[in-house]
């Protein structure tokens, strides 16, 4: 009985290498500096669970990203972003590569994390909208790892950090974060 109870309260993220500033639920906090790993002491926490190939997440980001950033910058909230891989676990696919890249930026270039997160959703949403307009699967080509690197460079992420994307350092953490999300009783994104 003790083992069952002890394991039931154990996080899937226990013992998994996480990016700096990530919490026990896989959230990467953002405070007034808008850098990953910072908090606004005493402010309410807004957790946003997201998947980079979720078109509802992209819509949510398009509508709310500016307001959430402003609220964090003003110290009204601590924003916590939870990148997940709900819609694909293909290590060579956009979902996992984008989420790993975001976690890598959180670790090595935290001041660019939020703008990179937004740019990834913009890139996905452009592809998704083009596909919706044409209904041609040839138009549904998500950014490659090299293009994810270009997106990162476009928001100021240094090249030495971009070069780390191919290492897939945080794939295990992403899997554990996704399992924890489900264990916490959630099923779809965006969850706020």
CSV table of C-alpha atoms in Angstrom, one decimal:
chain,number,residue,atom,x,y,z
A,1,UNK,CA,0.0,0.0,0.0
A,2,UNK,CA,2.8,2.4,0.9
A,3,UNK,CA,4.5,1.9,-2.5
A,4,UNK,CA,1.3,2.5,-4.3
A,5,UNK,CA,0.6,5.7,-2.4
A,6,UNK,CA,4.2,6.9,-2.7
A,7,UNK,CA,4.3,6.3,-6.5
A,8,UNK,CA,0.9,7.9,-7.0
A,9,UNK,CA,2.2,11.2,-5.6
A,10,UNK,CA,5.5,11.0,-7.5
A,11,UNK,CA,5.9,13.4,-10.4
A,12,UNK,CA,6.8,12.0,-13.9
A,13,UNK,CA,9.4,14.7,-13.9
A,14,UNK,CA,11.3,13.5,-10.9
A,15,UNK,CA,14.9,12.8,-11.9
A,16,UNK,CA,14.5,14.1,-15.5
A,17,UNK,CA,16.9,16.7,-16.7
A,18,UNK,CA,14.9,19.9,-17.2
A,19,UNK,CA,15.7,23.4,-18.5
A,20,UNK,CA,16.6,26.0,-15.9
A,21,UNK,CA,13.6,27.5,-14.3
A,22,UNK,CA,11.2,24.6,-15.0
A,23,UNK,CA,9.0,23.5,-12.2
A,24,UNK,CA,7.8,20.0,-11.0
A,25,UNK,CA,4.9,20.2,-13.5
A,26,UNK,CA,7.0,21.2,-16.5
A,27,UNK,CA,6.2,24.9,-16.4
A,28,UNK,CA,8.8,27.5,-17.4
A,29,UNK,CA,8.1,30.7,-15.4
A,30,UNK,CA,8.3,34.2,-16.8
A,31,UNK,CA,8.5,37.3,-14.6
A,32,UNK,CA,8.8,41.0,-15.3
A,33,UNK,CA,12.0,40.7,-17.2
A,34,UNK,CA,10.2,38.4,-19.6
A,35,UNK,CA,13.1,35.9,-19.3
A,36,UNK,CA,12.5,32.2,-18.7
A,37,UNK,CA,13.2,31.1,-15.2
A,38,UNK,CA,12.1,34.4,-13.5
A,39,UNK,CA,9.1,35.0,-11.3
A,40,UNK,CA,7.0,37.9,-9.9
A,41,UNK,CA,7.0,37.2,-6.2
A,42,UNK,CA,3.5,37.1,-4.7
A,43,UNK,CA,1.8,37.5,-8.1
A,44,UNK,CA,-0.8,35.0,-9.2
A,45,UNK,CA,0.5,32.3,-11.5
A,46,UNK,CA,-1.1,31.7,-15.0
A,47,UNK,CA,-0.2,28.3,-16.3
A,48,UNK,CA,-0.5,27.8,-20.1
A,49,UNK,CA,-0.2,24.3,-21.4
A,50,UNK,CA,0.5,24.2,-25.1
A,51,UNK,CA,1.5,22.1,-28.1
A,52,UNK,CA,3.2,23.7,-31.0
A,53,UNK,CA,1.0,21.9,-33.6
A,54,UNK,CA,-2.2,22.7,-31.8
A,55,UNK,CA,-4.2,25.2,-34.0
A,56,UNK,CA,-6.3,26.2,-31.0
A,57,UNK,CA,-3.1,27.0,-29.1
A,58,UNK,CA,-2.0,29.1,-32.0
A,59,UNK,CA,-5.3,31.0,-31.9
A,60,UNK,CA,-4.9,31.4,-28.2
A,61,UNK,CA,-1.4,32.8,-28.6
A,62,UNK,CA,-2.5,35.1,-31.4
A,63,UNK,CA,-5.3,36.6,-29.2
A,64,UNK,CA,-3.6,36.5,-25.8
A,65,UNK,CA,0.2,36.5,-26.0
A,66,UNK,CA,0.6,40.3,-26.0
A,67,UNK,CA,-1.7,40.7,-23.0
A,68,UNK,CA,-0.1,37.8,-21.0
A,69,UNK,CA,3.4,39.3,-21.7
A,70,UNK,CA,2.3,42.7,-20.6
A,71,UNK,CA,0.8,41.4,-17.4
A,72,UNK,CA,4.0,39.5,-16.6
A,73,UNK,CA,6.1,42.5,-17.5
A,74,UNK,CA,4.0,44.7,-15.2
A,75,UNK,CA,4.3,42.2,-12.4
A,76,UNK,CA,0.6,41.4,-12.3
A,77,UNK,CA,1.2,37.7,-12.9
A,78,UNK,CA,3.9,35.1,-13.2
A,79,UNK,CA,3.4,33.4,-16.5
A,80,UNK,CA,4.3,29.7,-16.8
A,81,UNK,CA,4.5,28.1,-20.2
A,82,UNK,CA,4.3,24.3,-20.4
A,83,UNK,CA,5.4,23.0,-23.8
A,84,UNK,CA,3.9,19.5,-24.4
A,85,UNK,CA,4.1,16.9,-27.2
A,86,UNK,CA,0.5,15.7,-27.1
A,87,UNK,CA,-0.1,15.7,-30.9
A,88,UNK,CA,3.0,14.0,-32.0
A,89,UNK,CA,5.9,12.1,-30.3
A,90,UNK,CA,7.9,11.8,-33.6
A,91,UNK,CA,11.4,12.9,-32.6
A,92,UNK,CA,12.0,14.2,-36.1
A,93,UNK,CA,8.7,16.1,-36.3
A,94,UNK,CA,7.9,19.7,-35.7
A,95,UNK,CA,6.0,19.2,-32.4
A,96,UNK,CA,9.0,17.6,-30.6
A,97,UNK,CA,11.7,19.6,-32.4
A,98,UNK,CA,9.9,22.9,-31.7
A,99,UNK,CA,9.3,22.1,-28.0
A,100,UNK,CA,12.9,20.9,-27.5
A,101,UNK,CA,14.1,24.0,-29.2
A,102,UNK,CA,12.0,26.2,-26.9
A,103,UNK,CA,13.3,24.3,-23.8
A,104,UNK,CA,16.8,24.8,-25.1
A,105,UNK,CA,16.3,28.5,-25.5
A,106,UNK,CA,14.8,28.6,-22.0
A,107,UNK,CA,18.1,27.1,-20.7
A,108,UNK,CA,20.7,28.9,-22.8
A,109,UNK,CA,19.0,32.1,-24.0
A,110,UNK,CA,16.2,32.8,-21.5
A,111,UNK,CA,15.6,36.4,-22.6
A,112,UNK,CA,14.5,35.1,-26.0
A,113,UNK,CA,12.2,32.3,-24.7
A,114,UNK,CA,8.9,34.1,-24.9
A,115,UNK,CA,9.5,35.8,-28.3
A,116,UNK,CA,10.7,32.4,-29.7
A,117,UNK,CA,7.6,30.7,-28.3
A,118,UNK,CA,5.4,33.3,-30.1
A,119,UNK,CA,7.4,33.0,-33.3
A,120,UNK,CA,7.0,29.2,-33.4
A,121,UNK,CA,3.2,29.6,-33.1
A,122,UNK,CA,3.2,32.2,-35.8
A,123,UNK,CA,5.2,29.9,-38.2
A,124,UNK,CA,2.8,27.0,-37.4
A,125,UNK,CA,-0.3,29.1,-37.9
A,126,UNK,CA,0.9,30.4,-41.3
A,127,UNK,CA,1.2,26.8,-42.5
A,128,UNK,CA,-2.1,25.8,-41.0
A,129,UNK,CA,-4.0,28.7,-42.5
A,130,UNK,CA,-2.5,28.1,-45.9
A,131,UNK,CA,-3.6,24.5,-45.7
A,132,UNK,CA,-7.1,25.5,-44.6
A,133,UNK,CA,-7.4,27.9,-47.5
A,134,UNK,CA,-6.2,25.5,-50.2
A,135,UNK,CA,-7.2,22.1,-48.6
A,136,UNK,CA,-4.0,20.8,-50.3
A,137,UNK,CA,-1.9,18.6,-48.2
A,138,UNK,CA,1.2,19.8,-50.1
A,139,UNK,CA,0.7,23.1,-48.4
A,140,UNK,CA,0.9,21.5,-44.9
A,141,UNK,CA,4.6,21.4,-44.6
A,142,UNK,CA,5.8,22.3,-41.1
A,143,UNK,CA,9.1,24.0,-40.5
A,144,UNK,CA,12.2,21.7,-40.5
A,145,UNK,CA,14.8,21.7,-37.7
A,146,UNK,CA,16.9,24.1,-39.9
A,147,UNK,CA,13.9,26.4,-40.3
A,148,UNK,CA,13.2,26.3,-36.5
A,149,UNK,CA,16.8,27.4,-36.2
A,150,UNK,CA,16.1,30.3,-38.6
A,151,UNK,CA,13.0,31.3,-36.6
A,152,UNK,CA,15.1,31.3,-33.4
A,153,UNK,CA,17.9,33.4,-35.1
A,154,UNK,CA,15.2,35.8,-36.3
A,155,UNK,CA,14.2,36.6,-32.7
A,156,UNK,CA,17.8,37.0,-31.6
A,157,UNK,CA,18.8,33.6,-30.3
A,158,UNK,CA,22.6,33.2,-30.6
A,159,UNK,CA,23.9,30.7,-33.1
A,160,UNK,CA,25.6,28.6,-30.5
A,161,UNK,CA,22.2,28.0,-28.8
A,162,UNK,CA,20.6,27.2,-32.2
A,163,UNK,CA,23.3,24.6,-32.8
A,164,UNK,CA,22.1,22.8,-29.6
A,165,UNK,CA,18.7,22.1,-31.1
A,166,UNK,CA,19.9,19.0,-32.9
A,167,UNK,CA,21.1,17.5,-29.6
A,168,UNK,CA,17.4,16.9,-28.6
A,169,UNK,CA,18.5,17.3,-25.0
A,170,UNK,CA,15.0,17.9,-23.6
A,171,UNK,CA,13.0,15.2,-25.4
A,172,UNK,CA,12.8,13.0,-22.3
A,173,UNK,CA,11.7,16.0,-20.2
A,174,UNK,CA,9.0,16.8,-22.8
A,175,UNK,CA,7.7,13.2,-22.7
A,176,UNK,CA,7.7,13.4,-18.8
A,177,UNK,CA,5.9,16.8,-18.9
A,178,UNK,CA,3.2,15.4,-21.2
A,179,UNK,CA,2.7,12.4,-19.0
A,180,UNK,CA,2.5,14.6,-16.0
A,181,UNK,CA,-0.1,16.8,-17.8
A,182,UNK,CA,-2.3,13.7,-18.3
A,183,UNK,CA,-1.7,12.4,-14.8
A,184,UNK,CA,-2.9,15.8,-13.5
A,185,UNK,CA,-6.2,15.1,-15.2
A,186,UNK,CA,-5.8,17.3,-18.3
A,187,UNK,CA,-6.3,16.1,-21.8
A,188,UNK,CA,-6.2,18.9,-24.4
A,189,UNK,CA,-4.5,22.1,-25.2
A,190,UNK,CA,-4.5,24.9,-24.7
A,191,UNK,CA,-5.2,24.5,-21.0
A,192,UNK,CA,-5.0,27.6,-18.9
